PDB file of N, CA and C in Angstrom:
ATOM      1  N   UNK A   1      26.604   3.083   0.972  1.00 78.00           N
ATOM      2  CA  UNK A   1      25.444   2.773   1.775  1.00 78.00           C
ATOM      3  C   UNK A   1      25.617   1.387   2.384  1.00 78.00           C
ATOM      4  N   UNK A   2      25.424   1.306   3.677  1.00 85.00           N
ATOM      5  CA  UNK A   2      25.505   0.028   4.370  1.00 85.00           C
ATOM      6  C   UNK A   2      24.149  -0.654   4.316  1.00 85.00           C
ATOM      7  N   UNK A   3      24.152  -1.892   3.871  1.00 83.00           N
ATOM      8  CA  UNK A   3      22.919  -2.659   3.793  1.00 83.00           C
ATOM      9  C   UNK A   3      22.610  -3.235   5.163  1.00 83.00           C
ATOM     10  N   UNK A   4      21.360  -3.058   5.595  1.00 89.00           N
ATOM     11  CA  UNK A   4      20.942  -3.571   6.885  1.00 89.00           C
ATOM     12  C   UNK A   4      20.052  -4.794   6.675  1.00 89.00           C
ATOM     13  N   UNK A   5      20.379  -5.883   7.325  1.00 89.00           N
ATOM     14  CA  UNK A   5      19.560  -7.086   7.239  1.00 89.00           C
ATOM     15  C   UNK A   5      18.337  -6.924   8.134  1.00 89.00           C
ATOM     16  N   UNK A   6      17.197  -7.371   7.625  1.00 90.00           N
ATOM     17  CA  UNK A   6      15.950  -7.314   8.377  1.00 90.00           C
ATOM     18  C   UNK A   6      15.419  -8.729   8.505  1.00 90.00           C
ATOM     19  N   UNK A   7      15.036  -9.097   9.692  1.00 91.00           N
ATOM     20  CA  UNK A   7      14.473 -10.424   9.925  1.00 91.00           C
ATOM     21  C   UNK A   7      13.009 -10.415   9.501  1.00 91.00           C
ATOM     22  N   UNK A   8      12.603 -11.438   8.778  1.00 90.00           N
ATOM     23  CA  UNK A   8      11.239 -11.548   8.278  1.00 90.00           C
ATOM     24  C   UNK A   8      10.755 -12.967   8.515  1.00 90.00           C
ATOM     25  N   UNK A   9       9.643 -13.095   9.203  1.00 94.00           N
ATOM     26  CA  UNK A   9       9.102 -14.419   9.512  1.00 94.00           C
ATOM     27  C   UNK A   9       7.703 -14.551   8.914  1.00 94.00           C
ATOM     28  N   UNK A  10       7.626 -14.999   7.667  1.00 96.00           N
ATOM     29  CA  UNK A  10       6.313 -15.113   7.031  1.00 96.00           C
ATOM     30  C   UNK A  10       5.532 -16.306   7.570  1.00 96.00           C
ATOM     31  N   UNK A  11       4.211 -16.157   7.549  1.00 97.00           N
ATOM     32  CA  UNK A  11       3.385 -17.325   7.865  1.00 97.00           C
ATOM     33  C   UNK A  11       3.393 -18.231   6.635  1.00 97.00           C
ATOM     34  N   UNK A  12       2.730 -19.347   6.708  1.00 98.00           N
ATOM     35  CA  UNK A  12       2.780 -20.341   5.633  1.00 98.00           C
ATOM     36  C   UNK A  12       2.219 -19.784   4.315  1.00 98.00           C
ATOM     37  N   UNK A  13       1.107 -19.075   4.391  1.00 98.00           N
ATOM     38  CA  UNK A  13       0.496 -18.520   3.183  1.00 98.00           C
ATOM     39  C   UNK A  13       1.430 -17.490   2.547  1.00 98.00           C
ATOM     40  N   UNK A  14       1.966 -16.600   3.359  1.00 97.00           N
ATOM     41  CA  UNK A  14       2.865 -15.570   2.847  1.00 97.00           C
ATOM     42  C   UNK A  14       4.131 -16.194   2.262  1.00 97.00           C
ATOM     43  N   UNK A  15       4.640 -17.227   2.887  1.00 97.00           N
ATOM     44  CA  UNK A  15       5.832 -17.896   2.371  1.00 97.00           C
ATOM     45  C   UNK A  15       5.564 -18.480   0.993  1.00 97.00           C
ATOM     46  N   UNK A  16       4.404 -19.149   0.834  1.00 98.00           N
ATOM     47  CA  UNK A  16       4.050 -19.724  -0.472  1.00 98.00           C
ATOM     48  C   UNK A  16       3.893 -18.622  -1.524  1.00 98.00           C
ATOM     49  N   UNK A  17       3.237 -17.532  -1.142  1.00 97.00           N
ATOM     50  CA  UNK A  17       3.042 -16.421  -2.072  1.00 97.00           C
ATOM     51  C   UNK A  17       4.378 -15.799  -2.469  1.00 97.00           C
ATOM     52  N   UNK A  18       5.262 -15.640  -1.507  1.00 97.00           N
ATOM     53  CA  UNK A  18       6.582 -15.077  -1.770  1.00 97.00           C
ATOM     54  C   UNK A  18       7.371 -15.980  -2.718  1.00 97.00           C
ATOM     55  N   UNK A  19       7.342 -17.263  -2.465  1.00 97.00           N
ATOM     56  CA  UNK A  19       8.049 -18.208  -3.344  1.00 97.00           C
ATOM     57  C   UNK A  19       7.456 -18.177  -4.754  1.00 97.00           C
ATOM     58  N   UNK A  20       6.129 -18.111  -4.858  1.00 98.00           N
ATOM     59  CA  UNK A  20       5.484 -18.078  -6.173  1.00 98.00           C
ATOM     60  C   UNK A  20       5.862 -16.798  -6.926  1.00 98.00           C
ATOM     61  N   UNK A  21       5.824 -15.672  -6.236  1.00 97.00           N
ATOM     62  CA  UNK A  21       6.210 -14.404  -6.872  1.00 97.00           C
ATOM     63  C   UNK A  21       7.655 -14.432  -7.328  1.00 97.00           C
ATOM     64  N   UNK A  22       8.519 -14.952  -6.478  1.00 97.00           N
ATOM     65  CA  UNK A  22       9.936 -15.026  -6.834  1.00 97.00           C
ATOM     66  C   UNK A  22      10.118 -15.874  -8.086  1.00 97.00           C
ATOM     67  N   UNK A  23       9.428 -16.989  -8.153  1.00 97.00           N
ATOM     68  CA  UNK A  23       9.543 -17.860  -9.323  1.00 97.00           C
ATOM     69  C   UNK A  23       8.963 -17.169 -10.566  1.00 97.00           C
ATOM     70  N   UNK A  24       7.796 -16.539 -10.424  1.00 97.00           N
ATOM     71  CA  UNK A  24       7.166 -15.873 -11.568  1.00 97.00           C
ATOM     72  C   UNK A  24       8.026 -14.730 -12.103  1.00 97.00           C
ATOM     73  N   UNK A  25       8.684 -14.020 -11.213  1.00 95.00           N
ATOM     74  CA  UNK A  25       9.482 -12.859 -11.617  1.00 95.00           C
ATOM     75  C   UNK A  25      10.941 -13.219 -11.909  1.00 95.00           C
ATOM     76  N   UNK A  26      11.300 -14.465 -11.664  1.00 97.00           N
ATOM     77  CA  UNK A  26      12.687 -14.871 -11.864  1.00 97.00           C
ATOM     78  C   UNK A  26      13.621 -14.108 -10.941  1.00 97.00           C
ATOM     79  N   UNK A  27      13.186 -13.943  -9.700  1.00 97.00           N
ATOM     80  CA  UNK A  27      13.932 -13.132  -8.740  1.00 97.00           C
ATOM     81  C   UNK A  27      14.093 -13.906  -7.446  1.00 97.00           C
ATOM     82  N   UNK A  28      14.877 -13.337  -6.558  1.00 96.00           N
ATOM     83  CA  UNK A  28      15.016 -13.932  -5.228  1.00 96.00           C
ATOM     84  C   UNK A  28      13.906 -13.411  -4.329  1.00 96.00           C
ATOM     85  N   UNK A  29      13.717 -14.062  -3.206  1.00 95.00           N
ATOM     86  CA  UNK A  29      12.731 -13.598  -2.233  1.00 95.00           C
ATOM     87  C   UNK A  29      13.071 -12.187  -1.773  1.00 95.00           C
ATOM     88  N   UNK A  30      14.340 -11.913  -1.567  1.00 94.00           N
ATOM     89  CA  UNK A  30      14.758 -10.568  -1.159  1.00 94.00           C
ATOM     90  C   UNK A  30      14.402  -9.536  -2.220  1.00 94.00           C
ATOM     91  N   UNK A  31      14.609  -9.892  -3.494  1.00 96.00           N
ATOM     92  CA  UNK A  31      14.249  -8.976  -4.581  1.00 96.00           C
ATOM     93  C   UNK A  31      12.752  -8.683  -4.578  1.00 96.00           C
ATOM     94  N   UNK A  32      11.946  -9.726  -4.401  1.00 97.00           N
ATOM     95  CA  UNK A  32      10.489  -9.570  -4.394  1.00 97.00           C
ATOM     96  C   UNK A  32      10.052  -8.689  -3.227  1.00 97.00           C
ATOM     97  N   UNK A  33      10.645  -8.891  -2.075  1.00 96.00           N
ATOM     98  CA  UNK A  33      10.299  -8.070  -0.907  1.00 96.00           C
ATOM     99  C   UNK A  33      10.679  -6.614  -1.157  1.00 96.00           C
ATOM    100  N   UNK A  34      11.872  -6.382  -1.713  1.00 95.00           N
ATOM    101  CA  UNK A  34      12.286  -5.012  -2.033  1.00 95.00           C
ATOM    102  C   UNK A  34      11.336  -4.379  -3.042  1.00 95.00           C
ATOM    103  N   UNK A  35      10.953  -5.140  -4.077  1.00 96.00           N
ATOM    104  CA  UNK A  35      10.031  -4.621  -5.090  1.00 96.00           C
ATOM    105  C   UNK A  35       8.671  -4.310  -4.479  1.00 96.00           C
ATOM    106  N   UNK A  36       8.199  -5.178  -3.605  1.00 96.00           N
ATOM    107  CA  UNK A  36       6.898  -4.959  -2.965  1.00 96.00           C
ATOM    108  C   UNK A  36       6.916  -3.693  -2.115  1.00 96.00           C
ATOM    109  N   UNK A  37       7.986  -3.508  -1.372  1.00 97.00           N
ATOM    110  CA  UNK A  37       8.110  -2.303  -0.549  1.00 97.00           C
ATOM    111  C   UNK A  37       8.140  -1.068  -1.447  1.00 97.00           C
ATOM    112  N   UNK A  38       8.890  -1.137  -2.529  1.00 98.00           N
ATOM    113  CA  UNK A  38       8.965  -0.001  -3.446  1.00 98.00           C
ATOM    114  C   UNK A  38       7.592   0.294  -4.060  1.00 98.00           C
ATOM    115  N   UNK A  39       6.869  -0.744  -4.473  1.00 97.00           N
ATOM    116  CA  UNK A  39       5.545  -0.553  -5.074  1.00 97.00           C
ATOM    117  C   UNK A  39       4.577   0.091  -4.076  1.00 97.00           C
ATOM    118  N   UNK A  40       4.624  -0.329  -2.828  1.00 98.00           N
ATOM    119  CA  UNK A  40       3.763   0.268  -1.806  1.00 98.00           C
ATOM    120  C   UNK A  40       4.181   1.704  -1.545  1.00 98.00           C
ATOM    121  N   UNK A  41       5.478   1.970  -1.524  1.00 98.00           N
ATOM    122  CA  UNK A  41       5.987   3.328  -1.319  1.00 98.00           C
ATOM    123  C   UNK A  41       5.477   4.258  -2.418  1.00 98.00           C
ATOM    124  N   UNK A  42       5.597   3.835  -3.670  1.00 98.00           N
ATOM    125  CA  UNK A  42       5.139   4.658  -4.793  1.00 98.00           C
ATOM    126  C   UNK A  42       3.628   4.858  -4.711  1.00 98.00           C
ATOM    127  N   UNK A  43       2.892   3.812  -4.403  1.00 98.00           N
ATOM    128  CA  UNK A  43       1.431   3.933  -4.271  1.00 98.00           C
ATOM    129  C   UNK A  43       1.074   4.936  -3.177  1.00 98.00           C
ATOM    130  N   UNK A  44       1.826   4.939  -2.089  1.00 98.00           N
ATOM    131  CA  UNK A  44       1.581   5.884  -0.997  1.00 98.00           C
ATOM    132  C   UNK A  44       1.859   7.320  -1.446  1.00 98.00           C
ATOM    133  N   UNK A  45       2.898   7.518  -2.245  1.00 98.00           N
ATOM    134  CA  UNK A  45       3.191   8.860  -2.749  1.00 98.00           C
ATOM    135  C   UNK A  45       2.050   9.365  -3.627  1.00 98.00           C
ATOM    136  N   UNK A  46       1.517   8.489  -4.478  1.00 98.00           N
ATOM    137  CA  UNK A  46       0.373   8.877  -5.314  1.00 98.00           C
ATOM    138  C   UNK A  46      -0.865   9.141  -4.457  1.00 98.00           C
ATOM    139  N   UNK A  47      -1.076   8.335  -3.418  1.00 98.00           N
ATOM    140  CA  UNK A  47      -2.226   8.543  -2.533  1.00 98.00           C
ATOM    141  C   UNK A  47      -2.124   9.908  -1.861  1.00 98.00           C
ATOM    142  N   UNK A  48      -0.935  10.242  -1.386  1.00 98.00           N
ATOM    143  CA  UNK A  48      -0.742  11.548  -0.745  1.00 98.00           C
ATOM    144  C   UNK A  48      -0.953  12.697  -1.721  1.00 98.00           C
ATOM    145  N   UNK A  49      -0.476  12.535  -2.935  1.00 98.00           N
ATOM    146  CA  UNK A  49      -0.653  13.576  -3.947  1.00 98.00           C
ATOM    147  C   UNK A  49      -2.140  13.770  -4.261  1.00 98.00           C
ATOM    148  N   UNK A  50      -2.886  12.662  -4.375  1.00 98.00           N
ATOM    149  CA  UNK A  50      -4.327  12.772  -4.621  1.00 98.00           C
ATOM    150  C   UNK A  50      -5.029  13.461  -3.466  1.00 98.00           C
ATOM    151  N   UNK A  51      -4.633  13.144  -2.239  1.00 98.00           N
ATOM    152  CA  UNK A  51      -5.232  13.778  -1.058  1.00 98.00           C
ATOM    153  C   UNK A  51      -4.926  15.268  -1.031  1.00 98.00           C
ATOM    154  N   UNK A  52      -3.687  15.636  -1.370  1.00 97.00           N
ATOM    155  CA  UNK A  52      -3.316  17.046  -1.397  1.00 97.00           C
ATOM    156  C   UNK A  52      -4.102  17.787  -2.475  1.00 97.00           C
ATOM    157  N   UNK A  53      -4.263  17.168  -3.640  1.00 95.00           N
ATOM    158  CA  UNK A  53      -5.036  17.774  -4.711  1.00 95.00           C
ATOM    159  C   UNK A  53      -6.489  17.965  -4.279  1.00 95.00           C
ATOM    160  N   UNK A  54      -7.048  16.980  -3.601  1.00 96.00           N
ATOM    161  CA  UNK A  54      -8.426  17.098  -3.124  1.00 96.00           C
ATOM    162  C   UNK A  54      -8.563  18.263  -2.141  1.00 96.00           C
ATOM    163  N   UNK A  55      -7.569  18.450  -1.296  1.00 96.00           N
ATOM    164  CA  UNK A  55      -7.586  19.584  -0.367  1.00 96.00           C
ATOM    165  C   UNK A  55      -7.557  20.905  -1.131  1.00 96.00           C
ATOM    166  N   UNK A  56      -6.695  20.988  -2.135  1.00 93.00           N
ATOM    167  CA  UNK A  56      -6.621  22.216  -2.937  1.00 93.00           C
ATOM    168  C   UNK A  56      -7.957  22.483  -3.625  1.00 93.00           C
ATOM    169  N   UNK A  57      -8.531  21.429  -4.208  1.00 92.00           N
ATOM    170  CA  UNK A  57      -9.777  21.599  -4.940  1.00 92.00           C
ATOM    171  C   UNK A  57     -10.920  22.027  -4.022  1.00 92.00           C
ATOM    172  N   UNK A  58     -10.835  21.687  -2.752  1.00 94.00           N
ATOM    173  CA  UNK A  58     -11.867  22.064  -1.791  1.00 94.00           C
ATOM    174  C   UNK A  58     -11.618  23.444  -1.189  1.00 94.00           C
ATOM    175  N   UNK A  59     -10.483  24.044  -1.494  1.00 96.00           N
ATOM    176  CA  UNK A  59     -10.115  25.337  -0.923  1.00 96.00           C
ATOM    177  C   UNK A  59     -10.656  26.465  -1.805  1.00 96.00           C
ATOM    178  N   UNK A  60     -11.594  27.281  -1.286  1.00 95.00           N
ATOM    179  CA  UNK A  60     -12.169  28.364  -2.089  1.00 95.00           C
ATOM    180  C   UNK A  60     -11.111  29.359  -2.591  1.00 95.00           C
ATOM    181  N   UNK A  61     -10.107  29.653  -1.804  1.00 95.00           N
ATOM    182  CA  UNK A  61      -9.058  30.580  -2.233  1.00 95.00           C
ATOM    183  C   UNK A  61      -8.311  30.021  -3.438  1.00 95.00           C
ATOM    184  N   UNK A  62      -8.063  28.729  -3.429  1.00 93.00           N
ATOM    185  CA  UNK A  62      -7.385  28.091  -4.557  1.00 93.00           C
ATOM    186  C   UNK A  62      -8.268  28.167  -5.799  1.00 93.00           C
ATOM    187  N   UNK A  63      -9.542  27.918  -5.634  1.00 93.00           N
ATOM    188  CA  UNK A  63     -10.467  27.979  -6.762  1.00 93.00           C
ATOM    189  C   UNK A  63     -10.541  29.394  -7.338  1.00 93.00           C
ATOM    190  N   UNK A  64     -10.502  30.412  -6.464  1.00 95.00           N
ATOM    191  CA  UNK A  64     -10.496  31.792  -6.944  1.00 95.00           C
ATOM    192  C   UNK A  64      -9.229  32.076  -7.744  1.00 95.00           C
ATOM    193  N   UNK A  65      -8.120  31.564  -7.261  1.00 94.00           N
ATOM    194  CA  UNK A  65      -6.856  31.765  -7.974  1.00 94.00           C
ATOM    195  C   UNK A  65      -6.902  31.103  -9.346  1.00 94.00           C
ATOM    196  N   UNK A  66      -7.436  29.905  -9.409  1.00 92.00           N
ATOM    197  CA  UNK A  66      -7.571  29.187 -10.691  1.00 92.00           C
ATOM    198  C   UNK A  66      -8.437  30.005 -11.652  1.00 92.00           C
ATOM    199  N   UNK A  67      -9.559  30.519 -11.140  1.00 92.00           N
ATOM    200  CA  UNK A  67     -10.459  31.309 -11.980  1.00 92.00           C
ATOM    201  C   UNK A  67      -9.752  32.557 -12.501  1.00 92.00           C
ATOM    202  N   UNK A  68      -8.970  33.208 -11.652  1.00 92.00           N
ATOM    203  CA  UNK A  68      -8.249  34.409 -12.068  1.00 92.00           C
ATOM    204  C   UNK A  68      -7.229  34.080 -13.149  1.00 92.00           C
ATOM    205  N   UNK A  69      -6.516  32.998 -12.989  1.00 93.00           N
ATOM    206  CA  UNK A  69      -5.520  32.591 -13.992  1.00 93.00           C
ATOM    207  C   UNK A  69      -6.215  32.252 -15.302  1.00 93.00           C
ATOM    208  N   UNK A  70      -7.340  31.548 -15.233  1.00 91.00           N
ATOM    209  CA  UNK A  70      -8.070  31.200 -16.451  1.00 91.00           C
ATOM    210  C   UNK A  70      -8.562  32.458 -17.172  1.00 91.00           C
ATOM    211  N   UNK A  71      -8.991  33.434 -16.407  1.00 90.00           N
ATOM    212  CA  UNK A  71      -9.438  34.694 -17.005  1.00 90.00           C
ATOM    213  C   UNK A  71      -8.272  35.394 -17.708  1.00 90.00           C
ATOM    214  N   UNK A  72      -7.118  35.431 -17.053  1.00 89.00           N
ATOM    215  CA  UNK A  72      -5.935  36.039 -17.670  1.00 89.00           C
ATOM    216  C   UNK A  72      -5.544  35.305 -18.948  1.00 89.00           C
ATOM    217  N   UNK A  73      -5.601  33.988 -18.898  1.00 89.00           N
ATOM    218  CA  UNK A  73      -5.261  33.201 -20.082  1.00 89.00           C
ATOM    219  C   UNK A  73      -6.253  33.470 -21.219  1.00 89.00           C
ATOM    220  N   UNK A  74      -7.513  33.638 -20.874  1.00 86.00           N
ATOM    221  CA  UNK A  74      -8.525  33.949 -21.865  1.00 86.00           C
ATOM    222  C   UNK A  74      -8.244  35.305 -22.507  1.00 86.00           C
ATOM    223  N   UNK A  75      -7.840  36.273 -21.687  1.00 75.00           N
ATOM    224  CA  UNK A  75      -7.492  37.602 -22.201  1.00 75.00           C
ATOM    225  C   UNK A  75      -6.293  37.512 -23.147  1.00 75.00           C
ATOM    226  N   UNK A  76      -5.325  36.692 -22.808  1.00 75.00           N
ATOM    227  CA  UNK A  76      -4.137  36.551 -23.657  1.00 75.00           C
ATOM    228  C   UNK A  76      -4.483  35.911 -24.999  1.00 75.00           C
ATOM    229  N   UNK A  77      -5.442  34.997 -24.999  1.00 72.00           N
ATOM    230  CA  UNK A  77      -5.835  34.336 -26.244  1.00 72.00           C
ATOM    231  C   UNK A  77      -6.483  35.318 -27.212  1.00 72.00           C
ATOM    232  N   UNK A  78      -7.076  36.375 -26.661  1.00 64.00           N
ATOM    233  CA  UNK A  78      -7.727  37.370 -27.502  1.00 64.00           C
ATOM    234  C   UNK A  78      -6.720  38.117 -28.363  1.00 64.00           C
ATOM    235  N   UNK A  79      -5.464  38.130 -27.955  1.00 60.00           N
ATOM    236  CA  UNK A  79      -4.437  38.836 -28.721  1.00 60.00           C
ATOM    237  C   UNK A  79      -4.048  37.966 -29.880  1.00 60.00           C
TER     238      UNK A  79
END
């Protein structure tokens, strides 16, 4: 994998925050930026999963399917 350099021009507040995070984590500024991007990426994946789940839960057909499966499972427990 070829690493691509990205230009980043932080304002004064962001620069101070980046330096503080790097010092607190014992990392470089580049490491902190990579970690921040990864953390936002993971948070976005969870946000999308929650949104998809909410769509399923609002879908009457999905709810009917859940009810049918629960009924089948209840029948199996009787054995």
